[in-house]
Amino acid sequence: MSILKRLPRIFDRSHEYKHWPGLIKAYKKWLPVTDKTPIITLQEGATPLIPLKSINELIGKNVKIFVKYDGLNPTGSFKDRGMTMAISKAKEDNCEAVICASTGNTSASAAAYAKRGGMKSFVLIPDGYVAQGKLAQALVYGAEVLAIKGNFDKALNIVQELSNRYPITLVNSVNPYRIQGQKTAAFEIIDSIGEAPDWLCIPMGNAGNITAYWMGFEEYYKAGKSKKLPKMMGFQAIGSAPLVFNKTIENPETIATAIRIGNPVNKEKAFIVKGKSKGKFTAVTDKEIIDAYKLLGKEEGIFCEPASAASIAGLIKLKEEIPPNSTIVCVLTGNGLKDPDCAINNNDASFKNNLEPNSDEIAKAIGF
Ligand SMILES: *Cc1c(COP(=O)(O)O)cnc(C)c1O
């Protein structure tokens, strides 16, 4: 029987809404908002939970694997879930400007939502280490972009200091509203498949997202919406794996720039999540990340950014440990279009160029 037939209907709340209203309205009673909170939204959330095919076969054991494709949020990453909350609460507090440090996606999201809420945004990025698509977004959404000669961790120290000294709201994942918004992804998974998966595989940078998912799973579990809780399986790139090796990495390196972070702000929380969920943190190499990235594209038709592919790379790496018949959700945190350079440099495509514009020539190139 096909995997689709065995499963209840995939997440679809469209019958509840004429238009999906964004995650704050959809999950209002689970979030710290009141009728006075101005809701700044781009209708984020309700992202697809896509069943995989080829990677299941690779793993065997009758596992069901889904990807939560959060790259389909309005600015192309899961950061929008947290940003709609953080910016709405900032607006409620009459704040006029926000600031963040970013490996790219936070800045794109902060810039978009700040504009939507009529606020200014200042974004600090590590010069030369932000993927093209993300930089393009921050510029187009009208952020003040400040590139520093230093990595993400340095940028974060600076924005933390500035937000203490000046009237400007910090919207990194130390902002508790970010985590609140992001927990809705776990709600959507349970609303979709009826209970929590056995494993939740997720890339970790600052570890805000793993913290948020766990919060969401626990809240739904306590409310009786799921009979089980998942094991939280967190993955980092080996050159940038402070949570795996339990030490600060001074000069983190990886092709997955979104998770090129050496001193995660949510590390204490991440260790609590690992302990409570009986999960595991594992490092994957850049090569394993790229192999998974290519596999998703060419076998499944799914294009994510390299950091996101760490969740699939990690799952494949832990193949032997996967319990038979389990249900697994891998979080794809960002859209592949964010990092076109990575795509162009890492693919197995057939690409013939300089062809003469006539049908005989093209027929020959096709192999007729
Ligand atoms: C921010 C980000 C991550 C890491 O999320 P954390 O909450 O910092 O652990 C992973 N992947 C992508 C694409 C991101 O933008």
mmCIF file of C-alpha atoms and ligand atoms in Angstrom:
data_model
loop_
_atom_site.group_PDB
_atom_site.id
_atom_site.type_symbol
_atom_site.label_atom_id
_atom_site.label_comp_id
_atom_site.label_asym_id
_atom_site.label_seq_id
_atom_site.Cartn_x
_atom_site.Cartn_y
_atom_site.Cartn_z
ATOM 1 C CA MET A 1 0.000 0.000 0.000
ATOM 2 C CA SER A 2 1.353 3.421 -0.764
ATOM 3 C CA ILE A 3 2.458 5.580 2.116
ATOM 4 C CA LEU A 4 -0.149 8.155 1.205
ATOM 5 C CA LYS A 5 -3.014 5.697 1.553
ATOM 6 C CA ARG A 6 -1.917 4.570 4.960
ATOM 7 C CA LEU A 7 -1.857 8.072 6.337
ATOM 8 C CA PRO A 8 -4.666 10.318 7.397
ATOM 9 C CA ARG A 9 -5.211 13.338 5.242
ATOM 10 C CA ILE A 10 -2.239 15.663 5.060
ATOM 11 C CA PHE A 11 -2.471 18.946 6.914
ATOM 12 C CA ASP A 12 -5.226 21.063 5.520
ATOM 13 C CA ARG A 13 -6.980 23.661 7.578
ATOM 14 C CA SER A 14 -8.303 25.518 4.575
ATOM 15 C CA HIS A 15 -11.823 24.419 5.464
ATOM 16 C CA GLU A 16 -11.523 26.521 8.610
ATOM 17 C CA TYR A 17 -10.520 29.682 6.787
ATOM 18 C CA LYS A 18 -11.399 31.400 3.552
ATOM 19 C CA HIS A 19 -7.822 32.613 3.536
ATOM 20 C CA TRP A 20 -5.096 31.343 5.813
ATOM 21 C CA PRO A 21 -4.801 34.271 8.259
ATOM 22 C CA GLY A 22 -1.207 33.722 9.326
ATOM 23 C CA LEU A 23 -0.084 31.734 12.338
ATOM 24 C CA ILE A 24 -0.916 34.258 15.059
ATOM 25 C CA LYS A 25 -4.613 34.284 14.242
ATOM 26 C CA ALA A 26 -4.680 30.551 13.550
ATOM 27 C CA TYR A 27 -3.045 29.679 16.880
ATOM 28 C CA LYS A 28 -4.063 32.716 18.878
ATOM 29 C CA LYS A 29 -5.085 30.919 22.039
ATOM 30 C CA TRP A 30 -1.663 29.269 22.262
ATOM 31 C CA LEU A 31 0.271 32.520 21.893
ATOM 32 C CA PRO A 32 0.975 35.474 24.219
ATOM 33 C CA VAL A 33 -1.221 37.940 22.320
ATOM 34 C CA THR A 34 -4.352 39.850 23.283
ATOM 35 C CA ASP A 35 -7.027 41.667 21.315
ATOM 36 C CA LYS A 36 -4.858 44.770 21.682
ATOM 37 C CA THR A 37 -1.850 43.223 19.936
ATOM 38 C CA PRO A 38 -1.504 44.641 16.414
ATOM 39 C CA ILE A 39 -0.926 41.593 14.226
ATOM 40 C CA ILE A 40 1.863 42.164 11.732
ATOM 41 C CA THR A 41 1.619 39.299 9.273
ATOM 42 C CA LEU A 42 2.525 38.138 5.786
ATOM 43 C CA GLN A 43 0.319 35.050 6.243
ATOM 44 C CA GLU A 44 3.220 32.854 7.275
ATOM 45 C CA GLY A 45 2.846 29.257 8.456
ATOM 46 C CA ALA A 46 0.683 26.388 7.120
ATOM 47 C CA THR A 47 3.708 25.114 5.218
ATOM 48 C CA PRO A 48 3.645 21.741 3.458
ATOM 49 C CA LEU A 49 4.480 18.486 5.227
ATOM 50 C CA ILE A 50 5.714 16.451 2.280
ATOM 51 C CA PRO A 51 6.088 12.645 2.431
ATOM 52 C CA LEU A 52 9.408 11.484 0.952
ATOM 53 C CA LYS A 53 9.842 8.454 -1.301
ATOM 54 C CA SER A 54 13.416 7.710 -2.269
ATOM 55 C CA ILE A 55 15.024 8.452 1.073
ATOM 56 C CA ASN A 56 12.572 6.048 2.757
ATOM 57 C CA GLU A 57 13.780 3.337 0.400
ATOM 58 C CA LEU A 58 17.371 4.142 1.230
ATOM 59 C CA ILE A 59 16.637 3.693 4.926
ATOM 60 C CA GLY A 60 14.171 0.811 4.648
ATOM 61 C CA LYS A 61 12.603 -0.539 7.885
ATOM 62 C CA ASN A 62 9.184 0.671 6.751
ATOM 63 C CA VAL A 63 9.821 4.196 7.998
ATOM 64 C CA LYS A 64 7.596 7.096 7.047
ATOM 65 C CA ILE A 65 9.589 10.265 6.458
ATOM 66 C CA PHE A 66 8.152 13.712 5.954
ATOM 67 C CA VAL A 67 9.813 17.058 5.438
ATOM 68 C CA LYS A 68 8.326 20.145 7.006
ATOM 69 C CA TYR A 69 9.110 22.514 4.178
ATOM 70 C CA ASP A 70 9.396 25.801 6.041
ATOM 71 C CA GLY A 71 11.297 27.302 3.115
ATOM 72 C CA LEU A 72 7.842 28.111 1.771
ATOM 73 C CA ASN A 73 7.237 30.866 4.289
ATOM 74 C CA PRO A 74 6.870 34.423 2.920
ATOM 75 C CA THR A 75 10.576 35.285 3.043
ATOM 76 C CA GLY A 76 11.695 31.718 2.424
ATOM 77 C CA SER A 77 12.632 30.495 5.891
ATOM 78 C CA PHE A 78 11.118 29.429 9.211
ATOM 79 C CA LYS A 79 12.351 32.712 10.717
ATOM 80 C CA ASP A 80 9.044 34.262 9.591
ATOM 81 C CA ARG A 81 7.190 32.232 12.230
ATOM 82 C CA GLY A 82 9.132 33.893 14.994
ATOM 83 C CA MET A 83 9.323 37.263 13.323
ATOM 84 C CA THR A 84 5.556 37.782 12.975
ATOM 85 C CA MET A 85 5.357 37.392 16.774
ATOM 86 C CA ALA A 86 8.460 39.422 17.650
ATOM 87 C CA ILE A 87 7.482 42.313 15.384
ATOM 88 C CA SER A 88 3.827 42.294 16.469
ATOM 89 C CA LYS A 89 4.895 42.494 20.127
ATOM 90 C CA ALA A 90 7.448 45.209 19.334
ATOM 91 C CA LYS A 91 4.674 47.166 17.636
ATOM 92 C CA GLU A 92 2.416 46.648 20.644
ATOM 93 C CA ASP A 93 5.195 48.193 22.784
ATOM 94 C CA ASN A 94 5.376 51.215 20.443
ATOM 95 C CA CYS A 95 8.884 50.366 19.386
ATOM 96 C CA GLU A 96 10.121 52.200 16.301
ATOM 97 C CA ALA A 97 13.168 50.194 15.305
ATOM 98 C CA VAL A 98 14.478 46.643 15.555
ATOM 99 C CA ILE A 99 17.973 45.212 15.315
ATOM 100 C CA CYS A 100 19.439 41.745 14.787
ATOM 101 C CA ALA A 101 22.595 39.850 13.996
ATOM 102 C CA SER A 102 22.132 37.383 11.216
ATOM 103 C CA THR A 103 23.673 34.740 9.002
ATOM 104 C CA GLY A 104 21.094 35.986 6.488
ATOM 105 C CA ASN A 105 17.620 34.619 7.047
ATOM 106 C CA THR A 106 16.890 36.527 10.251
ATOM 107 C CA SER A 107 17.845 39.757 8.516
ATOM 108 C CA ALA A 108 15.612 39.033 5.524
ATOM 109 C CA SER A 109 12.697 38.202 7.790
ATOM 110 C CA ALA A 110 13.244 41.083 10.226
ATOM 111 C CA ALA A 111 13.506 43.528 7.330
ATOM 112 C CA ALA A 112 10.262 42.344 5.743
ATOM 113 C CA TYR A 113 8.181 42.269 8.924
ATOM 114 C CA ALA A 114 9.607 45.550 10.222
ATOM 115 C CA LYS A 115 8.544 47.240 6.978
ATOM 116 C CA ARG A 116 5.127 45.651 7.246
ATOM 117 C CA GLY A 117 4.815 47.106 10.738
ATOM 118 C CA GLY A 118 6.146 50.533 9.767
ATOM 119 C CA MET A 119 9.401 50.161 11.693
ATOM 120 C CA LYS A 120 13.037 50.599 10.842
ATOM 121 C CA SER A 121 15.361 47.586 10.882
ATOM 122 C CA PHE A 122 19.117 47.400 11.366
ATOM 123 C CA VAL A 123 20.835 44.145 10.488
ATOM 124 C CA LEU A 124 24.405 43.122 11.282
ATOM 125 C CA ILE A 125 25.859 40.445 9.046
ATOM 126 C CA PRO A 126 29.275 38.770 8.729
ATOM 127 C CA ASP A 127 30.801 40.365 5.639
ATOM 128 C CA GLY A 128 31.192 37.796 2.835
ATOM 129 C CA TYR A 129 29.362 34.949 4.571
ATOM 130 C CA VAL A 130 25.753 35.671 3.725
ATOM 131 C CA ALA A 131 24.158 33.835 0.787
ATOM 132 C CA GLN A 132 23.239 36.092 -2.152
ATOM 133 C CA GLY A 133 19.491 35.563 -1.989
ATOM 134 C CA LYS A 134 19.356 36.591 1.670
ATOM 135 C CA LEU A 135 21.397 39.729 1.177
ATOM 136 C CA ALA A 136 19.221 40.637 -1.818
ATOM 137 C CA GLN A 137 16.127 40.332 0.354
ATOM 138 C CA ALA A 138 17.406 42.528 3.178
ATOM 139 C CA LEU A 139 18.297 45.210 0.631
ATOM 140 C CA VAL A 140 14.979 45.025 -1.203
ATOM 141 C CA TYR A 141 12.931 45.062 2.013
ATOM 142 C CA GLY A 142 14.765 48.250 2.933
ATOM 143 C CA ALA A 143 16.831 47.245 5.957
ATOM 144 C CA GLU A 144 19.885 49.213 7.034
ATOM 145 C CA VAL A 145 22.507 46.560 6.331
ATOM 146 C CA LEU A 146 25.708 46.706 8.373
ATOM 147 C CA ALA A 147 28.343 44.146 7.344
ATOM 148 C CA ILE A 148 31.055 43.589 9.932
ATOM 149 C CA LYS A 149 34.552 42.182 9.642
ATOM 150 C CA GLY A 150 33.773 39.326 11.993
ATOM 151 C CA ASN A 151 31.517 36.302 12.334
ATOM 152 C CA PHE A 152 27.938 35.906 13.533
ATOM 153 C CA ASP A 153 28.904 35.456 17.189
ATOM 154 C CA LYS A 154 30.656 38.844 17.226
ATOM 155 C CA ALA A 155 27.687 40.474 15.516
ATOM 156 C CA LEU A 156 25.346 39.040 18.142
ATOM 157 C CA ASN A 157 27.432 40.425 21.004
ATOM 158 C CA ILE A 158 27.256 43.862 19.420
ATOM 159 C CA VAL A 159 23.491 43.899 18.881
ATOM 160 C CA GLN A 160 22.868 42.609 22.408
ATOM 161 C CA GLU A 161 24.918 45.478 23.773
ATOM 162 C CA LEU A 162 23.238 48.069 21.542
ATOM 163 C CA SER A 163 19.741 46.926 22.448
ATOM 164 C CA ASN A 164 20.644 47.330 26.135
ATOM 165 C CA ARG A 165 22.019 50.812 25.600
ATOM 166 C CA TYR A 166 19.558 52.282 23.101
ATOM 167 C CA PRO A 167 15.783 52.208 22.487
ATOM 168 C CA ILE A 168 15.858 49.454 19.893
ATOM 169 C CA THR A 169 14.302 45.974 20.099
ATOM 170 C CA LEU A 170 16.457 42.902 19.606
ATOM 171 C CA VAL A 171 14.763 40.300 17.385
ATOM 172 C CA ASN A 172 17.274 37.454 17.529
ATOM 173 C CA SER A 173 16.090 34.192 19.068
ATOM 174 C CA VAL A 174 16.961 35.454 22.567
ATOM 175 C CA ASN A 175 13.718 37.382 22.093
ATOM 176 C CA PRO A 176 11.177 35.025 23.724
ATOM 177 C CA TYR A 177 8.440 35.914 21.220
ATOM 178 C CA ARG A 178 10.527 34.404 18.435
ATOM 179 C CA ILE A 179 10.377 31.009 20.138
ATOM 180 C CA GLN A 180 6.639 31.416 20.766
ATOM 181 C CA GLY A 181 5.943 31.986 17.075
ATOM 182 C CA GLN A 182 8.222 29.177 15.959
ATOM 183 C CA LYS A 183 6.557 26.584 18.186
ATOM 184 C CA THR A 184 3.534 26.669 15.846
ATOM 185 C CA ALA A 185 5.441 24.463 13.392
ATOM 186 C CA ALA A 186 5.140 21.606 15.907
ATOM 187 C CA PHE A 187 1.392 22.302 16.223
ATOM 188 C CA GLU A 188 1.015 22.091 12.455
ATOM 189 C CA ILE A 189 2.799 18.726 12.364
ATOM 190 C CA ILE A 190 0.514 17.246 15.023
ATOM 191 C CA ASP A 191 -2.578 18.816 13.429
ATOM 192 C CA SER A 192 -1.504 17.159 10.208
ATOM 193 C CA ILE A 193 -0.546 13.606 11.143
ATOM 194 C CA GLY A 194 -2.577 13.298 14.316
ATOM 195 C CA GLU A 195 0.319 12.898 16.712
ATOM 196 C CA ALA A 196 3.965 13.784 17.177
ATOM 197 C CA PRO A 197 6.515 11.877 15.078
ATOM 198 C CA ASP A 198 8.953 9.438 16.714
ATOM 199 C CA TRP A 199 11.923 11.552 15.628
ATOM 200 C CA LEU A 200 12.142 15.223 14.785
ATOM 201 C CA CYS A 201 15.338 15.909 12.818
ATOM 202 C CA ILE A 202 16.455 19.515 12.727
ATOM 203 C CA PRO A 203 19.557 21.584 11.950
ATOM 204 C CA MET A 204 20.885 23.686 14.831
ATOM 205 C CA GLY A 205 22.587 27.071 14.750
ATOM 206 C CA ASN A 206 21.622 29.139 17.774
ATOM 207 C CA ALA A 207 19.244 26.314 18.746
ATOM 208 C CA GLY A 208 16.202 28.558 18.965
ATOM 209 C CA ASN A 209 14.218 26.405 16.580
ATOM 210 C CA ILE A 210 14.819 23.082 18.345
ATOM 211 C CA THR A 211 13.787 24.804 21.584
ATOM 212 C CA ALA A 212 10.646 26.146 19.912
ATOM 213 C CA TYR A 213 9.604 22.816 18.383
ATOM 214 C CA TRP A 214 9.980 21.102 21.739
ATOM 215 C CA MET A 215 7.872 23.779 23.407
ATOM 216 C CA GLY A 216 5.163 23.229 20.795
ATOM 217 C CA PHE A 217 5.251 19.442 21.112
ATOM 218 C CA GLU A 218 5.113 19.609 24.912
ATOM 219 C CA GLU A 219 2.197 22.058 24.929
ATOM 220 C CA TYR A 220 0.144 19.918 22.549
ATOM 221 C CA TYR A 221 1.070 16.778 24.485
ATOM 222 C CA LYS A 222 -0.082 18.330 27.763
ATOM 223 C CA ALA A 223 -3.314 19.402 26.075
ATOM 224 C CA GLY A 224 -3.936 15.793 24.986
ATOM 225 C CA LYS A 225 -3.425 16.475 21.289
ATOM 226 C CA SER A 226 -0.643 13.902 20.967
ATOM 227 C CA LYS A 227 -0.099 10.704 22.925
ATOM 228 C CA LYS A 228 3.646 10.837 22.487
ATOM 229 C CA LEU A 229 6.585 13.200 22.347
ATOM 230 C CA PRO A 230 9.337 12.940 19.737
ATOM 231 C CA LYS A 231 13.022 12.341 20.286
ATOM 232 C CA MET A 232 14.674 15.604 19.265
ATOM 233 C CA MET A 233 17.564 14.879 16.917
ATOM 234 C CA GLY A 234 19.703 17.982 16.362
ATOM 235 C CA PHE A 235 22.372 18.261 13.671
ATOM 236 C CA GLN A 236 25.290 20.612 13.167
ATOM 237 C CA ALA A 237 28.023 20.883 10.554
ATOM 238 C CA ILE A 238 31.206 19.301 11.848
ATOM 239 C CA GLY A 239 33.256 22.515 11.530
ATOM 240 C CA SER A 240 30.624 24.404 13.448
ATOM 241 C CA ALA A 241 29.331 22.002 16.077
ATOM 242 C CA PRO A 242 29.531 23.620 19.530
ATOM 243 C CA LEU A 243 26.480 21.701 20.766
ATOM 244 C CA VAL A 244 27.818 18.347 19.648
ATOM 245 C CA PHE A 245 31.286 18.848 21.134
ATOM 246 C CA ASN A 246 29.997 20.929 24.044
ATOM 247 C CA LYS A 247 32.454 23.770 23.606
ATOM 248 C CA THR A 248 32.561 27.182 21.961
ATOM 249 C CA ILE A 249 34.043 27.115 18.463
ATOM 250 C CA GLU A 250 36.109 30.279 17.871
ATOM 251 C CA ASN A 251 36.204 30.103 14.085
ATOM 252 C CA PRO A 252 33.231 28.044 12.896
ATOM 253 C CA GLU A 253 33.354 26.941 9.258
ATOM 254 C CA THR A 254 30.816 25.224 7.004
ATOM 255 C CA ILE A 255 29.233 25.529 3.572
ATOM 256 C CA ALA A 256 25.923 25.742 5.437
ATOM 257 C CA THR A 257 26.300 29.431 6.325
ATOM 258 C CA ALA A 258 22.925 29.607 8.093
ATOM 259 C CA ILE A 259 24.335 27.411 10.861
ATOM 260 C CA ARG A 260 27.868 28.805 10.913
ATOM 261 C CA ILE A 261 27.624 29.664 14.602
ATOM 262 C CA GLY A 262 30.241 28.873 17.249
ATOM 263 C CA ASN A 263 28.521 29.977 20.450
ATOM 264 C CA PRO A 264 24.754 29.313 20.335
ATOM 265 C CA VAL A 265 22.694 31.653 22.513
ATOM 266 C CA ASN A 266 20.154 28.949 23.333
ATOM 267 C CA LYS A 267 22.672 26.264 24.276
ATOM 268 C CA GLU A 268 21.394 25.650 27.813
ATOM 269 C CA LYS A 269 17.864 25.244 26.487
ATOM 270 C CA ALA A 270 19.073 22.923 23.745
ATOM 271 C CA PHE A 271 20.715 20.580 26.264
ATOM 272 C CA ILE A 272 17.516 20.496 28.318
ATOM 273 C CA VAL A 273 15.538 19.563 25.186
ATOM 274 C CA LYS A 274 18.015 16.814 24.350
ATOM 275 C CA GLY A 275 17.768 15.390 27.869
ATOM 276 C CA LYS A 276 13.996 15.574 28.227
ATOM 277 C CA SER A 277 13.271 14.137 24.799
ATOM 278 C CA LYS A 278 16.000 11.460 25.049
ATOM 279 C CA GLY A 279 17.312 12.905 21.801
ATOM 280 C CA LYS A 280 20.771 13.148 20.339
ATOM 281 C CA PHE A 281 23.047 15.804 18.820
ATOM 282 C CA THR A 282 25.247 14.702 15.936
ATOM 283 C CA ALA A 283 27.711 16.372 13.567
ATOM 284 C CA VAL A 284 27.608 15.866 9.816
ATOM 285 C CA THR A 285 30.321 16.767 7.316
ATOM 286 C CA ASP A 286 29.863 19.367 4.601
ATOM 287 C CA LYS A 287 30.071 16.515 2.093
ATOM 288 C CA GLU A 288 27.228 14.657 3.814
ATOM 289 C CA ILE A 289 25.207 17.889 3.803
ATOM 290 C CA ILE A 290 25.770 18.419 0.087
ATOM 291 C CA ASP A 291 24.979 14.781 -0.741
ATOM 292 C CA ALA A 292 21.662 15.096 1.099
ATOM 293 C CA TYR A 293 21.002 18.462 -0.568
ATOM 294 C CA LYS A 294 21.511 16.951 -4.007
ATOM 295 C CA LEU A 295 19.442 13.867 -3.168
ATOM 296 C CA LEU A 296 16.484 15.992 -2.093
ATOM 297 C CA GLY A 297 16.644 17.986 -5.302
ATOM 298 C CA LYS A 298 17.139 15.256 -7.831
ATOM 299 C CA GLU A 299 15.218 12.392 -6.222
ATOM 300 C CA GLU A 300 12.421 14.202 -4.419
ATOM 301 C CA GLY A 301 12.020 17.465 -6.336
ATOM 302 C CA ILE A 302 12.648 19.496 -3.207
ATOM 303 C CA PHE A 303 15.109 22.373 -3.142
ATOM 304 C CA CYS A 304 16.291 23.519 0.273
ATOM 305 C CA GLU A 305 19.297 25.465 1.419
ATOM 306 C CA PRO A 306 22.408 23.577 2.585
ATOM 307 C CA ALA A 307 21.788 24.173 6.310
ATOM 308 C CA SER A 308 18.361 22.561 5.959
ATOM 309 C CA ALA A 309 19.816 19.477 4.284
ATOM 310 C CA ALA A 310 21.742 18.805 7.513
ATOM 311 C CA SER A 311 18.539 17.278 8.912
ATOM 312 C CA ILE A 312 18.417 14.720 6.076
ATOM 313 C CA ALA A 313 22.181 14.155 6.176
ATOM 314 C CA GLY A 314 21.883 13.454 9.886
ATOM 315 C CA LEU A 315 18.980 11.072 9.448
ATOM 316 C CA ILE A 316 20.922 9.094 6.851
ATOM 317 C CA LYS A 317 23.953 9.056 9.133
ATOM 318 C CA LEU A 318 21.908 7.624 12.011
ATOM 319 C CA LYS A 319 20.233 5.056 9.757
ATOM 320 C CA GLU A 320 21.175 2.090 11.966
ATOM 321 C CA GLU A 321 19.570 3.673 15.031
ATOM 322 C CA ILE A 322 16.181 4.382 13.454
ATOM 323 C CA PRO A 323 13.466 2.213 15.029
ATOM 324 C CA PRO A 324 11.513 0.149 12.446
ATOM 325 C CA ASN A 325 8.064 1.442 11.452
ATOM 326 C CA SER A 326 8.762 4.884 12.868
ATOM 327 C CA THR A 327 7.448 8.207 11.663
ATOM 328 C CA ILE A 328 10.074 10.879 11.163
ATOM 329 C CA VAL A 329 9.817 14.560 10.355
ATOM 330 C CA CYS A 330 12.869 16.406 9.028
ATOM 331 C CA VAL A 331 12.680 20.177 9.157
ATOM 332 C CA LEU A 332 13.728 21.976 5.988
ATOM 333 C CA THR A 333 14.370 25.379 7.464
ATOM 334 C CA GLY A 334 15.047 27.438 4.340
ATOM 335 C CA ASN A 335 14.420 27.608 0.594
ATOM 336 C CA GLY A 336 17.100 26.504 -1.870
ATOM 337 C CA LEU A 337 16.745 29.732 -3.838
ATOM 338 C CA LYS A 338 18.376 31.543 -0.936
ATOM 339 C CA ASP A 339 21.804 30.255 -1.935
ATOM 340 C CA PRO A 340 22.108 30.061 -5.732
ATOM 341 C CA ASP A 341 25.919 29.887 -5.602
ATOM 342 C CA CYS A 342 25.774 26.676 -3.634
ATOM 343 C CA ALA A 343 23.319 25.191 -6.141
ATOM 344 C CA ILE A 344 25.358 26.148 -9.174
ATOM 345 C CA ASN A 345 28.546 24.748 -7.662
ATOM 346 C CA ASN A 346 26.988 21.528 -6.328
ATOM 347 C CA ASN A 347 24.817 19.539 -8.697
ATOM 348 C CA ASP A 348 24.937 16.580 -11.054
ATOM 349 C CA ALA A 349 22.939 18.287 -13.785
ATOM 350 C CA SER A 350 23.530 17.898 -17.466
ATOM 351 C CA PHE A 351 24.143 21.434 -18.694
ATOM 352 C CA LYS A 352 25.094 21.971 -22.319
ATOM 353 C CA ASN A 353 25.708 25.527 -23.415
ATOM 354 C CA ASN A 354 26.774 27.460 -26.499
ATOM 355 C CA LEU A 355 24.281 25.523 -28.649
ATOM 356 C CA GLU A 356 23.261 26.740 -32.081
ATOM 357 C CA PRO A 357 19.605 27.847 -32.122
ATOM 358 C CA ASN A 358 18.254 25.239 -34.566
ATOM 359 C CA SER A 359 16.186 22.105 -34.037
ATOM 360 C CA ASP A 360 18.721 19.677 -35.555
ATOM 361 C CA GLU A 361 21.388 20.873 -33.195
ATOM 362 C CA ILE A 362 19.079 20.626 -30.185
ATOM 363 C CA ALA A 363 17.794 17.191 -31.246
ATOM 364 C CA LYS A 364 21.407 16.016 -31.399
ATOM 365 C CA ALA A 365 22.127 17.468 -27.955
ATOM 366 C CA ILE A 366 19.067 15.692 -26.556
ATOM 367 C CA GLY A 367 20.303 12.418 -28.073
ATOM 368 C CA PHE A 368 17.663 11.694 -30.763
HETATM 369 C C1 LIG B 1 18.380 30.174 11.410
HETATM 370 C C2 LIG B 1 18.512 28.948 10.583
HETATM 371 C C3 LIG B 1 18.861 27.705 11.140
HETATM 372 C C4 LIG B 1 19.219 27.542 12.582
HETATM 373 O O1 LIG B 1 18.161 27.788 13.452
HETATM 374 P P1 LIG B 1 18.465 28.071 15.004
HETATM 375 O O2 LIG B 1 17.186 28.435 15.587
HETATM 376 O O3 LIG B 1 19.471 29.186 15.024
HETATM 377 O O4 LIG B 1 19.054 26.809 15.537
HETATM 378 C C5 LIG B 1 18.869 26.596 10.330
HETATM 379 N N1 LIG B 1 18.604 26.692 9.014
HETATM 380 C C6 LIG B 1 18.287 27.859 8.435
HETATM 381 C C7 LIG B 1 17.998 27.890 6.976
HETATM 382 C C8 LIG B 1 18.224 29.028 9.202
HETATM 383 O O5 LIG B 1 17.919 30.179 8.610
#
